Coordinates of C-alpha atoms and ligand atoms in Angstrom, one line a residue:
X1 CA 144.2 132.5 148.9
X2 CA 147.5 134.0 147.8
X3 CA 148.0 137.4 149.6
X4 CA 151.6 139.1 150.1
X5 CA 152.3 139.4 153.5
X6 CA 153.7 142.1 156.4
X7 CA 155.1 140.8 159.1
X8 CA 156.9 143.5 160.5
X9 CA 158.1 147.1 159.9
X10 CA 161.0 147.0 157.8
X11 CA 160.7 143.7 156.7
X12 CA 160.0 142.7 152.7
X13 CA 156.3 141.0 152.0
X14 CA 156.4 137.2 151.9
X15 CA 154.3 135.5 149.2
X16 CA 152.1 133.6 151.7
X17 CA 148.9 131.1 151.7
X18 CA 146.0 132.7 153.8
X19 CA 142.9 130.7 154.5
X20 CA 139.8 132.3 152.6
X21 CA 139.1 135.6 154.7
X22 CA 134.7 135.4 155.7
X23 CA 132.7 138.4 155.6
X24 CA 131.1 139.4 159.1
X25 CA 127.6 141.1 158.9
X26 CA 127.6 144.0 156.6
X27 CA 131.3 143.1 154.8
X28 CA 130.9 142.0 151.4
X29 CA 133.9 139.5 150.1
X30 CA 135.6 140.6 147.1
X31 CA 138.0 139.1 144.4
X32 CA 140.6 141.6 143.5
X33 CA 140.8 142.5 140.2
X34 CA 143.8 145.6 140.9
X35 CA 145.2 146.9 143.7
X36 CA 147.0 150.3 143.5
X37 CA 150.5 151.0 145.4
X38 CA 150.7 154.0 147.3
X39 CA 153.3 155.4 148.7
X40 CA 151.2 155.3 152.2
X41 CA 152.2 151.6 151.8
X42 CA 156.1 152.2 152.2
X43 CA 155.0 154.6 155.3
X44 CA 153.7 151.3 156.8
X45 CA 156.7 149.1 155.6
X46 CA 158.9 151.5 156.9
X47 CA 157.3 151.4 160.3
X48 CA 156.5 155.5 160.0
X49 CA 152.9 155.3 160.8
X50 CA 152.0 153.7 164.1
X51 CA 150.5 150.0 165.2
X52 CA 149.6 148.7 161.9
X53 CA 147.9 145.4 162.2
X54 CA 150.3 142.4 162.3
X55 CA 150.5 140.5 159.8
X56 CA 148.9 142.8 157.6
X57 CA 148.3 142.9 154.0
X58 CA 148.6 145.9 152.8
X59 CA 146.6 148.0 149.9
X60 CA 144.0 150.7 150.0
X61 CA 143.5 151.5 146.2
X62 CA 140.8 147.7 145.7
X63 CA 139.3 147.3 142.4
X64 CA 137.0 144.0 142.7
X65 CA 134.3 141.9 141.7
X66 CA 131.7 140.8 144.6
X67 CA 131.8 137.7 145.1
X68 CA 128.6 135.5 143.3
X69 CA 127.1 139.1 142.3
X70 CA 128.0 140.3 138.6
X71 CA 129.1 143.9 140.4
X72 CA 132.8 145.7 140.9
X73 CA 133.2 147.6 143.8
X74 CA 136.3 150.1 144.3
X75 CA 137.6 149.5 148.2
X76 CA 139.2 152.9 149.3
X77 CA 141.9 153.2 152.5
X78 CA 138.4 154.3 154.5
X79 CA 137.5 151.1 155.8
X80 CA 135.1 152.0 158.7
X81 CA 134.2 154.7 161.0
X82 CA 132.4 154.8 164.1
X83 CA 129.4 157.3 162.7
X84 CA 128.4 158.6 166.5
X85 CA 131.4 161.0 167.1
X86 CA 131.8 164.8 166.4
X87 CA 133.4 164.6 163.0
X88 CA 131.4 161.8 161.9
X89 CA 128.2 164.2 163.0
X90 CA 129.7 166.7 161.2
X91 CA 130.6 165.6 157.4
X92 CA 134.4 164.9 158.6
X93 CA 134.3 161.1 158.9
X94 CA 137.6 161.5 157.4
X95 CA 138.7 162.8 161.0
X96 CA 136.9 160.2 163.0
X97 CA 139.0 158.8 166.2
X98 CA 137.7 155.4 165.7
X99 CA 138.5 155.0 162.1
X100 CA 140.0 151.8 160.7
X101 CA 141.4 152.4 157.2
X102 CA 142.4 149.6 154.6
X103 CA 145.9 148.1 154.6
X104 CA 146.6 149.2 157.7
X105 CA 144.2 148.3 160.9
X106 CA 142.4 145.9 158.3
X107 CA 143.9 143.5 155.7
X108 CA 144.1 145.4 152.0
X109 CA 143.9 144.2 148.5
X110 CA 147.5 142.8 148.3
X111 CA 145.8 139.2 148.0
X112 CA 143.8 137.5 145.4
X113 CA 140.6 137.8 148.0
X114 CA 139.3 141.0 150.7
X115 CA 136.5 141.8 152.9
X116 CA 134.8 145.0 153.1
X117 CA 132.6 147.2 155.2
X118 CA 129.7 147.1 152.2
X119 CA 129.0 151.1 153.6
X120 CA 132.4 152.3 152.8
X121 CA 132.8 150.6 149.3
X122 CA 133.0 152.9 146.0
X123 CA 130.7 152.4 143.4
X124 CA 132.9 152.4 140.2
X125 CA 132.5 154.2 137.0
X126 CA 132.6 152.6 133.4
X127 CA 134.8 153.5 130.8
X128 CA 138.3 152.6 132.9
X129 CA 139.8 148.9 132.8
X130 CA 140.2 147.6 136.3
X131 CA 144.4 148.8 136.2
X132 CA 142.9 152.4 135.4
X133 CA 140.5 152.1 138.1
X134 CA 142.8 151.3 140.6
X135 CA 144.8 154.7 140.9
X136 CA 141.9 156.7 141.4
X137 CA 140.7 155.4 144.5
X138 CA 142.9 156.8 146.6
X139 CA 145.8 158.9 144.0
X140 CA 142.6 160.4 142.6
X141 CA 140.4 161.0 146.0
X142 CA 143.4 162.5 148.2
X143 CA 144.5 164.3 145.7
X144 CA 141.0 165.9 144.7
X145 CA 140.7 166.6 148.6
X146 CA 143.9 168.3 148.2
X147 CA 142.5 170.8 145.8
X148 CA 139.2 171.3 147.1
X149 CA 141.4 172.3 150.2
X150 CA 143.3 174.5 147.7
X151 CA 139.9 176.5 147.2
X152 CA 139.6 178.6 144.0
X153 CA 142.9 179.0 143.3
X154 CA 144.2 179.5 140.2
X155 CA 148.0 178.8 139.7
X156 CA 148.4 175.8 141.5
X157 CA 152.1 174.2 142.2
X158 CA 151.9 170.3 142.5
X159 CA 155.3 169.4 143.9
X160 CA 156.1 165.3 143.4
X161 CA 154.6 164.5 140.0
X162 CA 153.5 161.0 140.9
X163 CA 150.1 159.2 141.1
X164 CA 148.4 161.7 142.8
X165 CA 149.5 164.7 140.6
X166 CA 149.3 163.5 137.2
X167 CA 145.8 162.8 137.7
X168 CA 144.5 165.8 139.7
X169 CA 146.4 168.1 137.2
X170 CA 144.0 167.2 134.5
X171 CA 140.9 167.5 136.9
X172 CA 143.2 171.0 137.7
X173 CA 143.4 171.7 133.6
X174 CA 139.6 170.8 133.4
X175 CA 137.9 173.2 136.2
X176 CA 140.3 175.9 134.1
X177 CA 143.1 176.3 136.8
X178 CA 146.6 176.5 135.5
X179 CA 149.5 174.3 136.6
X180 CA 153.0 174.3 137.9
X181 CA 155.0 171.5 138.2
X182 CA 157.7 170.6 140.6
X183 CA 160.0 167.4 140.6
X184 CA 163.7 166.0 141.9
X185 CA 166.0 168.2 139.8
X186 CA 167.2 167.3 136.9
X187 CA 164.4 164.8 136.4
X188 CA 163.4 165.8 133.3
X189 CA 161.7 163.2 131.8
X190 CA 158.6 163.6 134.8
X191 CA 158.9 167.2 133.7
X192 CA 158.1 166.4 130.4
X193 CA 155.7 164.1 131.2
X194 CA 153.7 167.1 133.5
X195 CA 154.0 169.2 130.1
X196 CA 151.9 166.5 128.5
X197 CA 149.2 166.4 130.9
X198 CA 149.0 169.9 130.6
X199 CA 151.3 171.7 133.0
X200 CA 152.3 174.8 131.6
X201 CA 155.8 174.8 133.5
X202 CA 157.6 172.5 135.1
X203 CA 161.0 172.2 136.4
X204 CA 163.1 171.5 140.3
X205 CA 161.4 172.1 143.5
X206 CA 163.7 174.5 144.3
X207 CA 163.3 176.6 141.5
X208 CA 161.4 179.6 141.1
X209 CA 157.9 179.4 138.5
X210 CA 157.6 182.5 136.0
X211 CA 154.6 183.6 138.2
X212 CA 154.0 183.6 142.1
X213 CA 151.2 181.1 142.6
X214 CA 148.1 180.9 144.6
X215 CA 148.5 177.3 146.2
X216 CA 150.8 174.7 146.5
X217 CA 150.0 170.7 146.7
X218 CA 152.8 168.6 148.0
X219 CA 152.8 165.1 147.1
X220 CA 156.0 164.7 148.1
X221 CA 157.0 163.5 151.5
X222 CA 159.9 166.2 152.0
X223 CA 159.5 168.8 154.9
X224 CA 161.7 171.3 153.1
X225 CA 159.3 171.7 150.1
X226 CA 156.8 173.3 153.1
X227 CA 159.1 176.7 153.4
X228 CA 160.3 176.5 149.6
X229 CA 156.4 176.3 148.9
X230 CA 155.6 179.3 150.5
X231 CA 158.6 181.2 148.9
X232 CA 156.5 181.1 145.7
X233 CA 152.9 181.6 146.7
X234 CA 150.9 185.0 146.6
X235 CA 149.2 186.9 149.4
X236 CA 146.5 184.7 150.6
X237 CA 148.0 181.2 149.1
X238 CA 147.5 178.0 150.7
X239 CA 150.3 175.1 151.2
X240 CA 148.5 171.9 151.1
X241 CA 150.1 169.0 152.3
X242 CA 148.8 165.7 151.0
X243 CA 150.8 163.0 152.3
X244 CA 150.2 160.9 155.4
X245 CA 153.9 161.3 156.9
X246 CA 156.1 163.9 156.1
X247 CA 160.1 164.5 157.6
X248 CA 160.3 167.4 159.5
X249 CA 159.2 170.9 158.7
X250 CA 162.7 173.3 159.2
X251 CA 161.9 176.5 160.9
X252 CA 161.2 179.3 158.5
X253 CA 161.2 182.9 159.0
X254 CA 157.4 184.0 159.4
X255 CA 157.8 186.6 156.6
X256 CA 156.9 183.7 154.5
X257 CA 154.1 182.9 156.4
X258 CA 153.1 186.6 156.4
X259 CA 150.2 188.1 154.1
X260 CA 147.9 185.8 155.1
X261 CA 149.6 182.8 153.7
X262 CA 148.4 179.4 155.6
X263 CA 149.9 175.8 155.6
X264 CA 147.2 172.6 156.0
X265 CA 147.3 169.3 155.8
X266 CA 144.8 166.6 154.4
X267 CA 143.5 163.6 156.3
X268 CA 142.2 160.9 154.6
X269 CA 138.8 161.0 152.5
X270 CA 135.1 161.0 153.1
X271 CA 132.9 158.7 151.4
X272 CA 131.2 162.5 149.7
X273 CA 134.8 162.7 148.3
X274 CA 134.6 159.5 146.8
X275 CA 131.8 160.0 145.2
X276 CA 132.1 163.5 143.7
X277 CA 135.4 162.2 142.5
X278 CA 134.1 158.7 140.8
X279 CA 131.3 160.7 139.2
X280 CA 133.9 163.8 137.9
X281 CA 136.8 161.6 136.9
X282 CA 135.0 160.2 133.6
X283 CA 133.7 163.8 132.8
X284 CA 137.5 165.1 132.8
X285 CA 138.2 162.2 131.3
X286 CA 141.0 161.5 133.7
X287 CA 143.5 159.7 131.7
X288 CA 145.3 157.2 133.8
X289 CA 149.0 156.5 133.4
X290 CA 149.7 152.8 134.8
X291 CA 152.1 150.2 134.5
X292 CA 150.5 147.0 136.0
X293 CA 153.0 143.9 137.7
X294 CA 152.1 140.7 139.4
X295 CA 150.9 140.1 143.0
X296 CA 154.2 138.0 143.8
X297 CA 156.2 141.3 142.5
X298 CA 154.8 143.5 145.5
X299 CA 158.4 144.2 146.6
X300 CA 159.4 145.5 143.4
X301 CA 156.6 147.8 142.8
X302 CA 157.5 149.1 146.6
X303 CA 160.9 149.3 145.8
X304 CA 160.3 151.4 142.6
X305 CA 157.7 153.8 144.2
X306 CA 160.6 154.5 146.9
X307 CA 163.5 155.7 143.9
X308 CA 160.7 157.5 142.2
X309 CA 161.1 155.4 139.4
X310 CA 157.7 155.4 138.0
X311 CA 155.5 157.2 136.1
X312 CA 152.0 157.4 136.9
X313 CA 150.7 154.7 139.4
X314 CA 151.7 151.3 139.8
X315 CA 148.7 148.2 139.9
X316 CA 149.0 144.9 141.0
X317 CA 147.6 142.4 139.1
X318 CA 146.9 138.8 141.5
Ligands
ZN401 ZN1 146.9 155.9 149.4
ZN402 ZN1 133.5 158.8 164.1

């Protein structure tokens, strides 16, 4: 099979012939139809995120048809956990210390064929072509963890108005919450492009909303936006960080943090997500913005993702 290849941190996939990857006990084999980029992906390329597997292919976000059955299955970056330790006992597989996620410890969806843990696959909903499909899966899941996280709130600040965010602002919209949209200054066209999926401001991450708000999502990858996050939020508002690596966090004077004011992160999904998500997203209906480019292009797409020069999420097509 054709699969784009890493062979080492920093290095740029290679277009490479794999032998046909068997499924063990359990995994079920699986010809990709899509496979979404996330910016989890450049983490790995960039050698941020620790011991991936070598040579890996990467991709988290799998939209594919099991092999000999007339089914499609949605592979999500959860590949397997261990089901015997504390956070698996306790509804948090997300947490579990023996987890092996997708397109990192096992080979993703950046080839024409995958394996997967049969368990941790995603039934898929109709009504979405297999490009749509492919953002939701993990753009969609993290960032509707990222709002449950969020709690109740009502003004919500989604700073980085990528994949993530322009989905989750119209699940936001739907459950009647207000949004606030922050980008790279002066990047007005993503601003406008918030407006239309039904932010009711938009504008720099540095810049102050009309209104203090009551929780703040970073998509974004930028430790600064943690302080300039709480800056804005009311008494009793939550920072929610969404992102699997971030830089640095600067020290901040704990005024901000003051007035009960809290800062979390989000780690991974659980299967529960997955499905509450799949079985909302059609009810919204979550609009998916995606521009779709070959397999062999890999590079590109990771390339683009990295200048911010997308809008929406960006599928690979083998
Ligand atoms: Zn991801
Ligand atoms: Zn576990």
């Amino acid at each position: 099979m054709r699969a784009m290849v890493l062979d080492g941190p920093g290095r740029p996939l290679v277009e490479r012939e794999l032998s046909e990857p068997e499924p063990a006990a359990g995994q079920l084999l699986v010809r990709v139809r899509a496979c979404g980029v996330c910016r989890t992906d450049l983490h790995v390329v960039d050698g941020e995120l620790p011991d991936p597997k070598l040579p890996l292919v990467l991709g988290h976000q799998i939209v594919g048809e099991v092999v000999g059955e007339d089914r499609l299955v949605g592979i999500p970056w959860l590949g397997w956990a261990c089901g015997e330790c504390r956070y698996c006992l306790s509804g948090r597989e997300n947490l579990c210390d023996f987890a092996r996620f997708t397109g990192y410890a096992l080979d993703g969806g950046y080839a024409e064929l995958a394996v997967a843990d049969e368990r941790f696959c995603l039934e898929i909903p109709s009504g979405y072509d297999d490009a749509e499909l492919a953002p939701l899966l993990c753009a969609g899941l993290i960032g509707y963890r990222a709002l449950r996280l969020a709690g109740d709130a009502e003004r919500v600040g989604l700073y980085g108005f990528g994949s993530s965010a322009h989905l989750i602002a119209q699940v936001a919209r739907f459950e009647g919450r207000r949004v606030f949209a922050f980008t790279r200054a002066g990047d007005e066209e993503t601003q406008a492009f918030a407006r239309s999926l039904g932010a009711e401001w938009a504008g720099a991450s540095d810049a102050a909303p009309p209104e203090e708000l009551d929780a703040a999502i970073l998509f974004a990858p930028a430790g600064e936006l943690v302080p300039a996050a709480l800056r804005v939020l009311a008494k009793g508002g939550r920072v929610v960080c969404a992102g699997i690596h971030m830089s640095d966090i600067p020290s901040f004077p704990y005024e901000l943090l003051w007035g009960e004011r809290s800062v979390s992160s989000v780690a991974n999904l659980t299967r529960r997500d997955g499905v509450e998500f799949l079985e909302l997203a059609p009810k919204v209906p979550v609009q998916v913005q995606v521009e779709t480019l070959p397999l062999a292009e890999a590079n590109e797409a990771l390339a683009r993702m990295r200048s911010g020069q997308v809008r929406g999420s960006l599928v690979l097509v083998p």
